[in-house]
Amino acid sequence: MASTANTNSKDERVGAQAPILQVRNLSKAFGAMLAVNDLSFEIPAGEVFGIAGPNGAGKTTVFNLITGFLQGTGEVRFEDKNVTNLKPYQICHRGIARTLQIPQIFSTLDVFSNVRFGAHFGNKHLKDGNEAEIIHRALDFVGLQDDKTAIAENMDLFHKKLIMIAAALATQPRLLLLDEPIGGLSPAEIDPLIKLIRKINQEWNITVIIIEHLMKVLKELSHRLMILHYGEEIRTGPPAEVMEDEKVKEVYLG
Ligand SMILES: Nc1ncnc2c1ncn2[C@@H]1O[C@H](COP(=O)(O)OP(=O)(O)O)[C@@H](O)[C@H]1O
Ligand SMILES: [Mg+2]
């Protein structure tokens, strides 16, 4: 398909698409503490949706609830089907992949085997005949082809993050959840990762939810941004507008 998308900007037509993800009245309590409190939002297909908020706001817990790592109350619908409280591998088979805030990789295995693990965990289309192609496509896409035989624990944080992204892509998701993919990187590593995330969204047509602290990153990447505070939505909208919101400045940016 010919694409006229400018890879340096966001596609402004995205909002017109049907929702790929619907989160309704999602809640999760840890003891007496409500980490996520009656949260509802919808994401149209094709969007890059940012989530930000203070530490402990419940951002990672939202990802854990969507991906079945934690059980909560409320409803999660993906492509108009109820996926609430399915098991993590079942949710991945449906087409939702994620990366973790702190890279979790198989340290003693090489890069190729790490990505292979991702494919085996979450790709329901995997067959003997197509496994290598799927893994190589993911490695090529993130730029790890030359490192495929390197042992994962010998790679730096930037490359560990790429391994995790490649493993997620090898599941062939239509929705990718990225939990602070930029955190801990040097300034020189940030721009290549922003470009990669934009390519994932625009070239592979994957809807992206990104948890991030750096406003520069959210402004460049996300069509809309939601600010969470104590598990509740403070404001959702275009990043520039959200960052000007008085309440957002008070609880987060201030
Ligand atoms: N498995 C858990 N058990 C108990 N408390 C948790 C657990 N996971 C998260 N929390 C608590 O829930 C709140 C939200 O955490 P989290 O979703 O990780 O926040 P964020 O990602 O926004 O920094 C925090 O107070 C955190 O300590
Ligand atoms: Mg977190």
mmCIF file of C-alpha atoms in Angstrom, residues 8-245:
data_model
loop_
_atom_site.group_PDB
_atom_site.id
_atom_site.type_symbol
_atom_site.label_atom_id
_atom_site.label_comp_id
_atom_site.label_asym_id
_atom_site.label_seq_id
_atom_site.Cartn_x
_atom_site.Cartn_y
_atom_site.Cartn_z
ATOM 1 C CA ASN A 8 8.148 13.100 11.021
ATOM 2 C CA SER A 9 4.639 13.999 12.046
ATOM 3 C CA LYS A 10 1.502 12.472 13.444
ATOM 4 C CA ASP A 11 -1.280 11.321 11.161
ATOM 5 C CA GLU A 12 -4.134 13.690 12.024
ATOM 6 C CA ARG A 13 -6.836 11.408 10.520
ATOM 7 C CA VAL A 14 -6.454 8.854 13.281
ATOM 8 C CA GLY A 15 -9.267 10.112 15.524
ATOM 9 C CA ALA A 16 -11.872 9.152 12.912
ATOM 10 C CA GLN A 17 -11.148 5.402 13.276
ATOM 11 C CA ALA A 18 -13.297 2.997 15.305
ATOM 12 C CA PRO A 19 -11.989 2.224 18.809
ATOM 13 C CA ILE A 20 -9.529 -0.668 18.972
ATOM 14 C CA LEU A 21 -9.493 -0.596 22.792
ATOM 15 C CA GLN A 22 -12.267 0.285 25.228
ATOM 16 C CA VAL A 23 -11.598 0.425 28.942
ATOM 17 C CA ARG A 24 -14.691 0.736 31.097
ATOM 18 C CA ASN A 25 -14.844 1.389 34.842
ATOM 19 C CA LEU A 26 -11.530 -0.323 35.452
ATOM 20 C CA SER A 27 -10.528 -0.594 39.135
ATOM 21 C CA LYS A 28 -7.810 -2.354 41.097
ATOM 22 C CA ALA A 29 -7.301 -2.276 44.851
ATOM 23 C CA PHE A 30 -4.160 -3.352 46.695
ATOM 24 C CA GLY A 31 -5.468 -3.787 50.242
ATOM 25 C CA ALA A 32 -7.176 -0.534 51.131
ATOM 26 C CA MET A 33 -5.414 1.406 48.373
ATOM 27 C CA LEU A 34 -7.172 1.955 45.058
ATOM 28 C CA ALA A 35 -4.363 1.934 42.494
ATOM 29 C CA VAL A 36 -6.814 2.322 39.598
ATOM 30 C CA ASN A 37 -10.133 3.956 40.379
ATOM 31 C CA ASP A 38 -13.097 3.557 38.009
ATOM 32 C CA LEU A 39 -11.061 4.481 34.953
ATOM 33 C CA SER A 40 -12.633 4.620 31.481
ATOM 34 C CA PHE A 41 -11.085 5.533 28.134
ATOM 35 C CA GLU A 42 -11.186 4.556 24.459
ATOM 36 C CA ILE A 43 -8.455 4.479 21.861
ATOM 37 C CA PRO A 44 -9.125 4.659 18.114
ATOM 38 C CA ALA A 45 -7.187 2.300 15.851
ATOM 39 C CA GLY A 46 -3.994 3.895 14.608
ATOM 40 C CA GLU A 47 -3.486 6.244 17.533
ATOM 41 C CA VAL A 48 -0.417 6.810 19.674
ATOM 42 C CA PHE A 49 -1.954 7.366 23.105
ATOM 43 C CA GLY A 50 0.276 8.720 25.866
ATOM 44 C CA ILE A 51 -0.198 8.130 29.587
ATOM 45 C CA ALA A 52 1.663 10.227 32.153
ATOM 46 C CA GLY A 53 1.317 11.072 35.819
ATOM 47 C CA PRO A 54 3.239 11.066 39.089
ATOM 48 C CA ASN A 55 5.021 7.945 40.325
ATOM 49 C CA GLY A 56 2.484 5.585 41.837
ATOM 50 C CA ALA A 57 -0.401 7.081 39.820
ATOM 51 C CA GLY A 58 -1.411 3.609 38.602
ATOM 52 C CA LYS A 59 -0.008 3.736 35.050
ATOM 53 C CA THR A 60 1.746 0.354 35.106
ATOM 54 C CA THR A 61 -1.216 -1.190 36.929
ATOM 55 C CA VAL A 62 -3.451 -0.119 34.007
ATOM 56 C CA PHE A 63 -1.122 -2.018 31.639
ATOM 57 C CA ASN A 64 -1.118 -5.027 33.984
ATOM 58 C CA LEU A 65 -4.926 -5.057 33.982
ATOM 59 C CA ILE A 66 -5.235 -4.711 30.192
ATOM 60 C CA THR A 67 -2.714 -7.492 29.570
ATOM 61 C CA GLY A 68 -4.028 -9.950 32.170
ATOM 62 C CA PHE A 69 -0.977 -9.742 34.458
ATOM 63 C CA LEU A 70 -3.385 -8.587 37.195
ATOM 64 C CA GLN A 71 -7.078 -9.200 37.744
ATOM 65 C CA GLY A 72 -9.321 -6.245 38.516
ATOM 66 C CA THR A 73 -12.905 -5.146 38.057
ATOM 67 C CA GLY A 74 -14.454 -3.391 35.097
ATOM 68 C CA GLU A 75 -14.261 -4.268 31.426
ATOM 69 C CA VAL A 76 -11.558 -4.268 28.765
ATOM 70 C CA ARG A 77 -12.705 -4.663 25.169
ATOM 71 C CA PHE A 78 -10.295 -5.173 22.278
ATOM 72 C CA GLU A 79 -11.556 -4.992 18.701
ATOM 73 C CA ASP A 80 -15.066 -5.074 20.143
ATOM 74 C CA LYS A 81 -14.551 -8.320 22.059
ATOM 75 C CA ASN A 82 -14.435 -8.687 25.811
ATOM 76 C CA VAL A 83 -10.894 -9.639 26.868
ATOM 77 C CA THR A 84 -11.289 -8.851 30.562
ATOM 78 C CA ASN A 85 -9.289 -11.161 32.827
ATOM 79 C CA LEU A 86 -8.105 -13.498 30.072
ATOM 80 C CA LYS A 87 -4.648 -14.973 30.692
ATOM 81 C CA PRO A 88 -1.604 -12.974 29.473
ATOM 82 C CA TYR A 89 -0.821 -15.369 26.608
ATOM 83 C CA GLN A 90 -4.470 -15.374 25.518
ATOM 84 C CA ILE A 91 -4.505 -11.580 25.394
ATOM 85 C CA CYS A 92 -1.265 -11.606 23.418
ATOM 86 C CA HIS A 93 -2.805 -14.103 20.989
ATOM 87 C CA ARG A 94 -5.692 -11.678 20.497
ATOM 88 C CA GLY A 95 -3.187 -9.026 19.362
ATOM 89 C CA ILE A 96 -2.052 -6.993 22.401
ATOM 90 C CA ALA A 97 1.685 -7.003 23.232
ATOM 91 C CA ARG A 98 3.613 -5.062 25.845
ATOM 92 C CA THR A 99 7.069 -4.158 27.044
ATOM 93 C CA LEU A 100 8.024 -3.783 30.695
ATOM 94 C CA GLN A 101 9.306 -0.760 32.591
ATOM 95 C CA ILE A 102 12.458 -2.637 33.639
ATOM 96 C CA PRO A 103 13.648 -4.808 30.735
ATOM 97 C CA GLN A 104 13.044 -8.475 31.431
ATOM 98 C CA ILE A 105 15.009 -10.628 29.091
ATOM 99 C CA PHE A 106 16.586 -14.062 29.218
ATOM 100 C CA SER A 107 20.079 -12.847 30.148
ATOM 101 C CA THR A 108 22.028 -15.960 29.241
ATOM 102 C CA LEU A 109 20.336 -16.446 25.865
ATOM 103 C CA ASP A 110 21.316 -14.683 22.670
ATOM 104 C CA VAL A 111 19.260 -11.939 21.074
ATOM 105 C CA PHE A 112 17.671 -14.219 18.475
ATOM 106 C CA SER A 113 16.493 -16.698 21.142
ATOM 107 C CA ASN A 114 15.007 -13.882 23.200
ATOM 108 C CA VAL A 115 12.908 -12.726 20.267
ATOM 109 C CA ARG A 116 12.006 -16.354 19.509
ATOM 110 C CA PHE A 117 10.677 -16.684 23.063
ATOM 111 C CA GLY A 118 8.415 -13.696 22.475
ATOM 112 C CA ALA A 119 7.054 -15.249 19.306
ATOM 113 C CA HIS A 120 6.419 -18.596 21.018
ATOM 114 C CA PHE A 121 4.670 -16.931 23.951
ATOM 115 C CA GLY A 122 2.298 -14.711 22.064
ATOM 116 C CA ASN A 123 2.093 -15.378 18.332
ATOM 117 C CA LYS A 124 -0.815 -17.640 17.482
ATOM 118 C CA HIS A 125 0.098 -17.677 13.780
ATOM 119 C CA LEU A 126 3.490 -19.241 14.439
ATOM 120 C CA LYS A 127 4.269 -22.363 12.394
ATOM 121 C CA ASP A 128 7.493 -24.229 11.660
ATOM 122 C CA GLY A 129 7.594 -22.660 8.237
ATOM 123 C CA ASN A 130 7.301 -19.011 9.219
ATOM 124 C CA GLU A 131 9.099 -18.749 12.577
ATOM 125 C CA ALA A 132 12.484 -17.639 11.238
ATOM 126 C CA GLU A 133 10.959 -15.062 8.925
ATOM 127 C CA ILE A 134 8.877 -13.514 11.708
ATOM 128 C CA ILE A 135 11.889 -13.289 14.022
ATOM 129 C CA HIS A 136 14.192 -11.869 11.342
ATOM 130 C CA ARG A 137 11.596 -9.271 10.360
ATOM 131 C CA ALA A 138 11.402 -8.078 13.971
ATOM 132 C CA LEU A 139 15.211 -8.043 14.334
ATOM 133 C CA ASP A 140 15.630 -6.119 11.066
ATOM 134 C CA PHE A 141 12.962 -3.634 12.027
ATOM 135 C CA VAL A 142 14.553 -2.626 15.337
ATOM 136 C CA GLY A 143 18.101 -2.816 13.923
ATOM 137 C CA LEU A 144 19.342 -5.832 15.887
ATOM 138 C CA GLN A 145 20.169 -8.104 12.972
ATOM 139 C CA ASP A 146 23.947 -7.718 13.454
ATOM 140 C CA ASP A 147 23.608 -8.517 17.166
ATOM 141 C CA LYS A 148 21.465 -11.625 16.833
ATOM 142 C CA THR A 149 24.095 -13.968 18.267
ATOM 143 C CA ALA A 150 25.116 -11.610 21.103
ATOM 144 C CA ILE A 151 24.279 -12.738 24.631
ATOM 145 C CA ALA A 152 21.502 -10.518 25.975
ATOM 146 C CA GLU A 153 23.111 -9.715 29.335
ATOM 147 C CA ASN A 154 26.116 -8.223 27.529
ATOM 148 C CA MET A 155 23.975 -5.636 25.788
ATOM 149 C CA ASP A 156 23.478 -2.118 27.187
ATOM 150 C CA LEU A 157 20.093 -0.809 28.373
ATOM 151 C CA PHE A 158 19.232 0.704 24.980
ATOM 152 C CA HIS A 159 19.772 -2.629 23.231
ATOM 153 C CA LYS A 160 17.936 -4.547 25.961
ATOM 154 C CA LYS A 161 14.978 -2.286 25.308
ATOM 155 C CA LEU A 162 15.248 -3.051 21.587
ATOM 156 C CA ILE A 163 15.257 -6.787 22.362
ATOM 157 C CA MET A 164 12.056 -6.387 24.362
ATOM 158 C CA ILE A 165 10.427 -4.379 21.570
ATOM 159 C CA ALA A 166 11.516 -6.949 18.955
ATOM 160 C CA ALA A 167 10.127 -9.780 21.106
ATOM 161 C CA ALA A 168 6.811 -7.906 21.371
ATOM 162 C CA LEU A 169 6.736 -7.266 17.599
ATOM 163 C CA ALA A 170 7.398 -10.946 16.929
ATOM 164 C CA THR A 171 3.965 -11.658 18.411
ATOM 165 C CA GLN A 172 2.524 -9.584 15.501
ATOM 166 C CA PRO A 173 0.373 -7.315 17.687
ATOM 167 C CA ARG A 174 -2.146 -4.738 16.535
ATOM 168 C CA LEU A 175 -1.849 -2.893 19.859
ATOM 169 C CA LEU A 176 1.495 -2.367 21.602
ATOM 170 C CA LEU A 177 1.808 -1.104 25.179
ATOM 171 C CA LEU A 178 5.166 0.505 25.985
ATOM 172 C CA ASP A 179 5.918 1.117 29.675
ATOM 173 C CA GLU A 180 8.463 3.944 29.925
ATOM 174 C CA PRO A 181 10.487 2.838 26.888
ATOM 175 C CA ILE A 182 12.636 5.978 27.086
ATOM 176 C CA GLY A 183 13.439 5.830 30.821
ATOM 177 C CA GLY A 184 17.138 5.619 31.656
ATOM 178 C CA LEU A 185 18.377 6.374 28.131
ATOM 179 C CA SER A 186 20.990 8.971 27.205
ATOM 180 C CA PRO A 187 19.892 11.999 25.132
ATOM 181 C CA ALA A 188 21.579 10.518 22.051
ATOM 182 C CA GLU A 189 19.510 7.324 22.370
ATOM 183 C CA ILE A 190 16.153 9.054 22.789
ATOM 184 C CA ASP A 191 15.651 10.303 19.220
ATOM 185 C CA PRO A 192 16.300 6.929 17.552
ATOM 186 C CA LEU A 193 13.779 5.327 19.892
ATOM 187 C CA ILE A 194 11.168 8.010 19.176
ATOM 188 C CA LYS A 195 11.691 7.376 15.452
ATOM 189 C CA LEU A 196 11.358 3.621 15.963
ATOM 190 C CA ILE A 197 8.095 3.992 17.897
ATOM 191 C CA ARG A 198 6.716 6.267 15.175
ATOM 192 C CA LYS A 199 7.693 3.685 12.536
ATOM 193 C CA ILE A 200 5.958 0.939 14.527
ATOM 194 C CA ASN A 201 2.812 3.047 14.485
ATOM 195 C CA GLN A 202 2.945 4.337 10.908
ATOM 196 C CA GLU A 203 4.670 1.589 8.925
ATOM 197 C CA TRP A 204 3.357 -1.464 10.764
ATOM 198 C CA ASN A 205 -0.007 0.178 11.520
ATOM 199 C CA ILE A 206 0.200 -0.774 15.183
ATOM 200 C CA THR A 207 -1.788 1.267 17.695
ATOM 201 C CA VAL A 208 0.502 2.317 20.545
ATOM 202 C CA ILE A 209 -0.056 3.223 24.193
ATOM 203 C CA ILE A 210 3.061 4.741 25.716
ATOM 204 C CA ILE A 211 3.651 5.498 29.393
ATOM 205 C CA GLU A 212 6.288 8.201 29.569
ATOM 206 C CA HIS A 213 7.565 11.007 31.772
ATOM 207 C CA LEU A 214 9.387 13.145 29.215
ATOM 208 C CA MET A 215 6.900 15.684 27.893
ATOM 209 C CA LYS A 216 9.048 16.269 24.804
ATOM 210 C CA VAL A 217 8.575 12.619 23.843
ATOM 211 C CA LEU A 218 4.827 12.682 24.481
ATOM 212 C CA LYS A 219 4.430 15.899 22.524
ATOM 213 C CA GLU A 220 6.313 14.503 19.547
ATOM 214 C CA LEU A 221 4.691 11.086 19.493
ATOM 215 C CA SER A 222 1.228 11.046 20.957
ATOM 216 C CA HIS A 223 -2.002 12.115 19.296
ATOM 217 C CA ARG A 224 -3.621 12.314 22.719
ATOM 218 C CA LEU A 225 -2.332 12.247 26.249
ATOM 219 C CA MET A 226 -4.065 11.140 29.465
ATOM 220 C CA ILE A 227 -2.822 12.301 32.859
ATOM 221 C CA LEU A 228 -3.448 9.922 35.755
ATOM 222 C CA HIS A 229 -3.345 10.822 39.439
ATOM 223 C CA TYR A 230 -4.250 8.391 42.233
ATOM 224 C CA GLY A 231 -5.651 6.001 39.636
ATOM 225 C CA GLU A 232 -8.028 8.578 38.171
ATOM 226 C CA GLU A 233 -8.030 10.534 34.937
ATOM 227 C CA ILE A 234 -7.214 14.202 35.441
ATOM 228 C CA ARG A 235 -7.377 15.225 31.787
ATOM 229 C CA THR A 236 -7.192 13.660 28.307
ATOM 230 C CA GLY A 237 -6.594 15.517 25.047
ATOM 231 C CA PRO A 238 -3.970 16.749 22.608
ATOM 232 C CA PRO A 239 -0.641 16.939 24.507
ATOM 233 C CA ALA A 240 -0.212 20.704 24.070
ATOM 234 C CA GLU A 241 -3.663 21.357 25.574
ATOM 235 C CA VAL A 242 -3.226 18.888 28.413
ATOM 236 C CA MET A 243 0.098 20.445 29.402
ATOM 237 C CA GLU A 244 -1.602 23.850 29.707
ATOM 238 C CA ASP A 245 -4.337 22.512 32.014
#
